[in-house]
Amino acid sequence: SQTIHQWPATLVQPVGSPLSLECTVEGTSNPNLYWYRQAAGRGLQLLFYSVGIGQISSEVPQNLSASRPQDRQFILSSKKLLLSDSGFYLCAWSVTPGQPQHFGDGTRLSIL
Amino acid sequence: KQEVTQIPAALSVPEGENLVLNCSFTDSAIYNLQWFRQDPGKGLTSLLLIQSSQREQTSGRLNASLDKSSGRSTLYIAASQPGDSATYLCAVRPGNYGQNFVFGPGTRLSVLP
């Protein structure tokens, strides 16, 4: 069966520090991969999606970037974190865009 | 621009009641609609996916319906249990085959024992 892993579960970082969040999927090949952010009191916002290795699409302009160095690995990064980057970050995968999305357990990021 | 709303924002019911959660979307040109549940501090668990050509989907005590023309979907939960307490989210995938799923803000459900 397929599983999705995200780490770390929680992270506290100072403003201006770099960020790297990792997401890996097991049990499937060539998944569609997604990064979402869920800010307090707001709905989920799609940040990035990827349909294949090295293929990244950004949905909103922001301080973050994403990379997909391997088929089942999706990384969310920042060179300098802002206070507004605080939130709950969720990784998800699907077989195709028309199939159900499956989510990881999320990373709670607090910027101080 | 597609917008998704969910009513009510919060709901508290006694155990055993049947209940309905509502999801509305502004653009009826959708590809599919998915219902999720989210426990506090956790990721989302997929419940049901309805394709645009379908009217409803059922899984156990859950039944989701879709009325695309009126821009509405409902999630019916039969014989609610305390374990059903969670936030329920609906998400719409636009009909232009884009990847930008649009999520509603969720309904926070509390089932009281």
GROMACS .gro file of C-alpha atoms in nm:
model
  225
    1SER     CA    1   0.000   0.000   0.000
    2GLN     CA    2   0.104   0.359  -0.049
    3THR     CA    3   0.229   0.575   0.234
    4ILE     CA    4   0.341   0.935   0.258
    5HIS     CA    5   0.590   1.069   0.510
    6GLN     CA    6   0.660   1.425   0.612
    7TRP     CA    7   0.924   1.554   0.848
    8PRO     CA    8   0.982   1.716   1.077
    9ALA     CA    9   0.644   1.720   1.250
   10THR     CA   10   0.714   2.053   1.417
   11LEU     CA   11   0.975   2.318   1.357
   12VAL     CA   12   1.058   2.648   1.525
   13GLN     CA   13   1.284   2.876   1.325
   14PRO     CA   14   1.404   3.236   1.362
   15VAL     CA   15   1.322   3.497   1.101
   16GLY     CA   16   1.581   3.499   0.823
   17SER     CA   17   1.687   3.138   0.868
   18PRO     CA   18   1.668   2.878   0.587
   19LEU     CA   19   1.406   2.606   0.561
   20SER     CA   20   1.391   2.256   0.425
   21LEU     CA   21   1.085   2.035   0.463
   22GLU     CA   22   1.087   1.691   0.312
   23CYS     CA   23   0.810   1.467   0.184
   24THR     CA   24   0.846   1.115   0.049
   25VAL     CA   25   0.593   0.872  -0.094
   26GLU     CA   26   0.625   0.495  -0.091
   27GLY     CA   27   0.442   0.227  -0.283
   28THR     CA   28   0.373   0.413  -0.606
   29SER     CA   29   0.560   0.546  -0.907
   30ASN     CA   30   0.543   0.885  -1.077
   31PRO     CA   31   0.291   1.034  -0.838
   32ASN     CA   32   0.158   1.386  -0.868
   33LEU     CA   33   0.294   1.571  -0.563
   34TYR     CA   34   0.161   1.880  -0.388
   35TRP     CA   35   0.263   2.125  -0.115
   36TYR     CA   36  -0.014   2.310   0.069
   37ARG     CA   37  -0.012   2.564   0.348
   38GLN     CA   38  -0.289   2.593   0.604
   39ALA     CA   39  -0.270   2.922   0.793
   40ALA     CA   40  -0.462   2.970   1.117
   41GLY     CA   41  -0.828   3.042   1.044
   42ARG     CA   42  -0.784   3.002   0.671
   43GLY     CA   43  -0.836   2.723   0.420
   44LEU     CA   44  -0.569   2.520   0.251
   45GLN     CA   45  -0.373   2.701  -0.016
   46LEU     CA   46  -0.190   2.510  -0.289
   47LEU     CA   47   0.171   2.631  -0.306
   48PHE     CA   48   0.340   2.397  -0.554
   49TYR     CA   49   0.266   2.086  -0.752
   50SER     CA   50   0.481   1.849  -0.952
   51VAL     CA   51   0.389   1.596  -1.220
   52GLY     CA   52   0.741   1.453  -1.254
   53ILE     CA   53   1.108   1.477  -1.157
   54GLY     CA   54   1.235   1.832  -1.193
   55GLN     CA   55   0.890   1.961  -1.294
   56ILE     CA   56   0.758   2.219  -1.050
   57SER     CA   57   0.466   2.454  -1.090
   58SER     CA   58   0.404   2.742  -0.852
   59GLU     CA   59   0.053   2.853  -0.777
   60VAL     CA   60   0.125   3.168  -0.580
   61PRO     CA   61   0.420   3.409  -0.568
   62GLN     CA   62   0.599   3.372  -0.241
   63ASN     CA   63   0.915   3.336  -0.042
   64LEU     CA   64   0.928   2.959  -0.085
   65SER     CA   65   1.054   2.720  -0.351
   66ALA     CA   66   1.008   2.351  -0.419
   67SER     CA   67   1.218   2.080  -0.577
   68ARG     CA   68   1.169   1.719  -0.681
   69PRO     CA   69   1.511   1.557  -0.701
   70GLN     CA   70   1.372   1.203  -0.711
   71ASP     CA   71   1.047   1.049  -0.830
   72ARG     CA   72   0.896   1.015  -0.484
   73GLN     CA   73   1.067   1.301  -0.302
   74PHE     CA   74   0.932   1.654  -0.276
   75ILE     CA   75   1.115   1.927  -0.087
   76LEU     CA   76   0.991   2.268   0.024
   77SER     CA   77   1.262   2.527   0.085
   78SER     CA   78   1.331   2.886   0.170
   79LYS     CA   79   1.656   3.081   0.184
   80LYS     CA   80   1.523   3.334   0.438
   81LEU     CA   81   1.208   3.275   0.636
   82LEU     CA   82   0.957   3.552   0.704
   83LEU     CA   83   0.713   3.577   0.992
   84SER     CA   84   0.432   3.529   0.742
   85ASP     CA   85   0.570   3.184   0.652
   86SER     CA   86   0.432   3.044   0.978
   87GLY     CA   87   0.166   2.781   0.928
   88PHE     CA   88   0.085   2.416   0.886
   89TYR     CA   89   0.246   2.268   0.575
   90LEU     CA   90   0.095   1.962   0.416
   91CYS     CA   91   0.230   1.739   0.143
   92ALA     CA   92  -0.006   1.532  -0.069
   93TRP     CA   93   0.006   1.290  -0.360
   94SER     CA   94  -0.231   1.150  -0.617
   95VAL     CA   95  -0.203   0.896  -0.898
   96THR     CA   96  -0.339   1.149  -1.146
   97PRO     CA   97  -0.503   1.490  -1.096
   98GLY     CA   98  -0.841   1.324  -1.132
   99GLN     CA   99  -0.781   1.072  -0.855
  100PRO     CA  100  -0.812   1.129  -0.478
  101GLN     CA  101  -0.539   1.322  -0.303
  102HIS     CA  102  -0.374   1.163  -0.001
  103PHE     CA  103  -0.209   1.377   0.263
  104GLY     CA  104   0.082   1.345   0.501
  105ASP     CA  105   0.057   1.436   0.869
  106GLY     CA  106   0.192   1.786   0.814
  107THR     CA  107   0.467   2.006   0.957
  108ARG     CA  108   0.379   2.285   1.195
  109LEU     CA  109   0.621   2.571   1.130
  110SER     CA  110   0.654   2.856   1.378
  111ILE     CA  111   0.869   3.156   1.293
  112LEU     CA  112   1.006   3.362   1.582
  113LYS     CA  113  -1.244   3.258  -0.982
  114GLN     CA  114  -1.371   2.949  -0.803
  115GLU     CA  115  -1.471   3.001  -0.441
  116VAL     CA  116  -1.581   2.730  -0.199
  117THR     CA  117  -1.783   2.788   0.115
  118GLN     CA  118  -1.898   2.551   0.385
  119ILE     CA  119  -2.192   2.593   0.616
  120PRO     CA  120  -2.210   2.571   0.909
  121ALA     CA  121  -1.863   2.667   1.031
  122ALA     CA  122  -1.917   2.456   1.343
  123LEU     CA  123  -2.174   2.199   1.447
  124SER     CA  124  -2.237   2.018   1.772
  125VAL     CA  125  -2.474   1.721   1.784
  126PRO     CA  126  -2.555   1.440   2.030
  127GLU     CA  127  -2.434   1.093   1.949
  128GLY     CA  128  -2.662   0.892   1.721
  129GLU     CA  129  -2.796   1.183   1.518
  130ASN     CA  130  -2.789   1.192   1.141
  131LEU     CA  131  -2.636   1.511   1.008
  132VAL     CA  132  -2.565   1.698   0.686
  133LEU     CA  133  -2.266   1.915   0.606
  134ASN     CA  134  -2.288   2.157   0.317
  135CYS     CA  135  -2.038   2.269   0.055
  136SER     CA  136  -2.107   2.534  -0.210
  137PHE     CA  137  -1.894   2.640  -0.505
  138THR     CA  138  -1.936   2.937  -0.735
  139ASP     CA  139  -1.829   2.788  -1.069
  140SER     CA  140  -2.020   2.477  -1.172
  141ALA     CA  141  -1.753   2.379  -1.426
  142ILE     CA  142  -1.572   2.135  -1.200
  143TYR     CA  143  -1.379   1.816  -1.271
  144ASN     CA  144  -1.443   1.652  -0.935
  145LEU     CA  145  -1.510   1.722  -0.568
  146GLN     CA  146  -1.345   1.555  -0.273
  147TRP     CA  147  -1.445   1.541   0.094
  148PHE     CA  148  -1.180   1.514   0.365
  149ARG     CA  149  -1.168   1.490   0.739
  150GLN     CA  150  -0.895   1.656   0.945
  151ASP     CA  151  -0.826   1.574   1.307
  152PRO     CA  152  -0.665   1.852   1.518
  153GLY     CA  153  -0.300   1.901   1.428
  154LYS     CA  154  -0.311   1.626   1.168
  155GLY     CA  155  -0.316   1.590   0.793
  156LEU     CA  156  -0.624   1.530   0.583
  157THR     CA  157  -0.787   1.193   0.534
  158SER     CA  158  -0.970   1.140   0.208
  159LEU     CA  159  -1.332   1.033   0.260
  160LEU     CA  160  -1.508   1.042  -0.076
  161LEU     CA  161  -1.435   1.162  -0.429
  162ILE     CA  162  -1.720   1.246  -0.665
  163GLN     CA  163  -1.647   1.290  -1.034
  164SER     CA  164  -1.841   1.561  -1.217
  165SER     CA  165  -2.047   1.297  -1.398
  166GLN     CA  166  -2.159   1.135  -1.071
  167ARG     CA  167  -2.445   1.226  -0.841
  168GLU     CA  168  -2.331   1.058  -0.523
  169GLN     CA  169  -2.078   0.833  -0.354
  170THR     CA  170  -2.119   0.617  -0.046
  171SER     CA  171  -1.873   0.473   0.202
  172GLY     CA  172  -2.007   0.310   0.515
  173ARG     CA  173  -2.206   0.566   0.712
  174LEU     CA  174  -2.103   0.846   0.477
  175ASN     CA  175  -2.287   0.959   0.167
  176ALA     CA  176  -2.177   1.250  -0.048
  177SER     CA  177  -2.399   1.402  -0.314
  178LEU     CA  178  -2.318   1.644  -0.592
  179ASP     CA  179  -2.548   1.886  -0.772
  180LYS     CA  180  -2.312   2.050  -1.015
  181SER     CA  181  -2.567   2.280  -1.175
  182SER     CA  182  -2.654   2.442  -0.845
  183GLY     CA  183  -2.295   2.438  -0.719
  184ARG     CA  184  -2.363   2.224  -0.413
  185SER     CA  185  -2.243   1.912  -0.243
  186THR     CA  186  -2.358   1.759   0.083
  187LEU     CA  187  -2.193   1.510   0.313
  188TYR     CA  188  -2.444   1.300   0.504
  189ILE     CA  189  -2.325   1.120   0.817
  190ALA     CA  190  -2.559   0.857   0.954
  191ALA     CA  191  -2.576   0.758   1.319
  192SER     CA  192  -2.297   0.993   1.426
  193GLN     CA  193  -2.039   0.878   1.680
  194PRO     CA  194  -1.794   1.070   1.904
  195GLY     CA  195  -1.514   0.939   1.681
  196ASP     CA  196  -1.664   1.139   1.393
  197SER     CA  197  -1.560   1.461   1.569
  198ALA     CA  198  -1.321   1.643   1.335
  199THR     CA  199  -1.312   1.920   1.079
  200TYR     CA  200  -1.462   1.825   0.744
  201LEU     CA  201  -1.332   1.994   0.431
  202CYS     CA  202  -1.450   1.986   0.074
  203ALA     CA  203  -1.225   2.062  -0.221
  204VAL     CA  204  -1.312   2.129  -0.581
  205ARG     CA  205  -1.094   2.064  -0.882
  206PRO     CA  206  -1.173   2.309  -1.161
  207GLY     CA  207  -1.296   2.177  -1.492
  208ASN     CA  208  -1.003   2.318  -1.686
  209TYR     CA  209  -0.798   2.024  -1.561
  210GLY     CA  210  -0.584   2.257  -1.357
  211GLN     CA  211  -0.405   2.136  -1.050
  212ASN     CA  212  -0.530   2.417  -0.832
  213PHE     CA  213  -0.773   2.242  -0.601
  214VAL     CA  214  -0.981   2.496  -0.415
  215PHE     CA  215  -1.060   2.410  -0.055
  216GLY     CA  216  -1.344   2.529   0.161
  217PRO     CA  217  -1.274   2.657   0.513
  218GLY     CA  218  -1.422   2.346   0.672
  219THR     CA  219  -1.696   2.257   0.917
  220ARG     CA  220  -1.585   2.169   1.269
  221LEU     CA  221  -1.803   1.884   1.395
  222SER     CA  222  -1.837   1.781   1.758
  223VAL     CA  223  -2.037   1.467   1.839
  224LEU     CA  224  -2.120   1.457   2.207
  225PRO     CA  225  -2.144   1.123   2.390
   0.00000   0.00000   0.00000
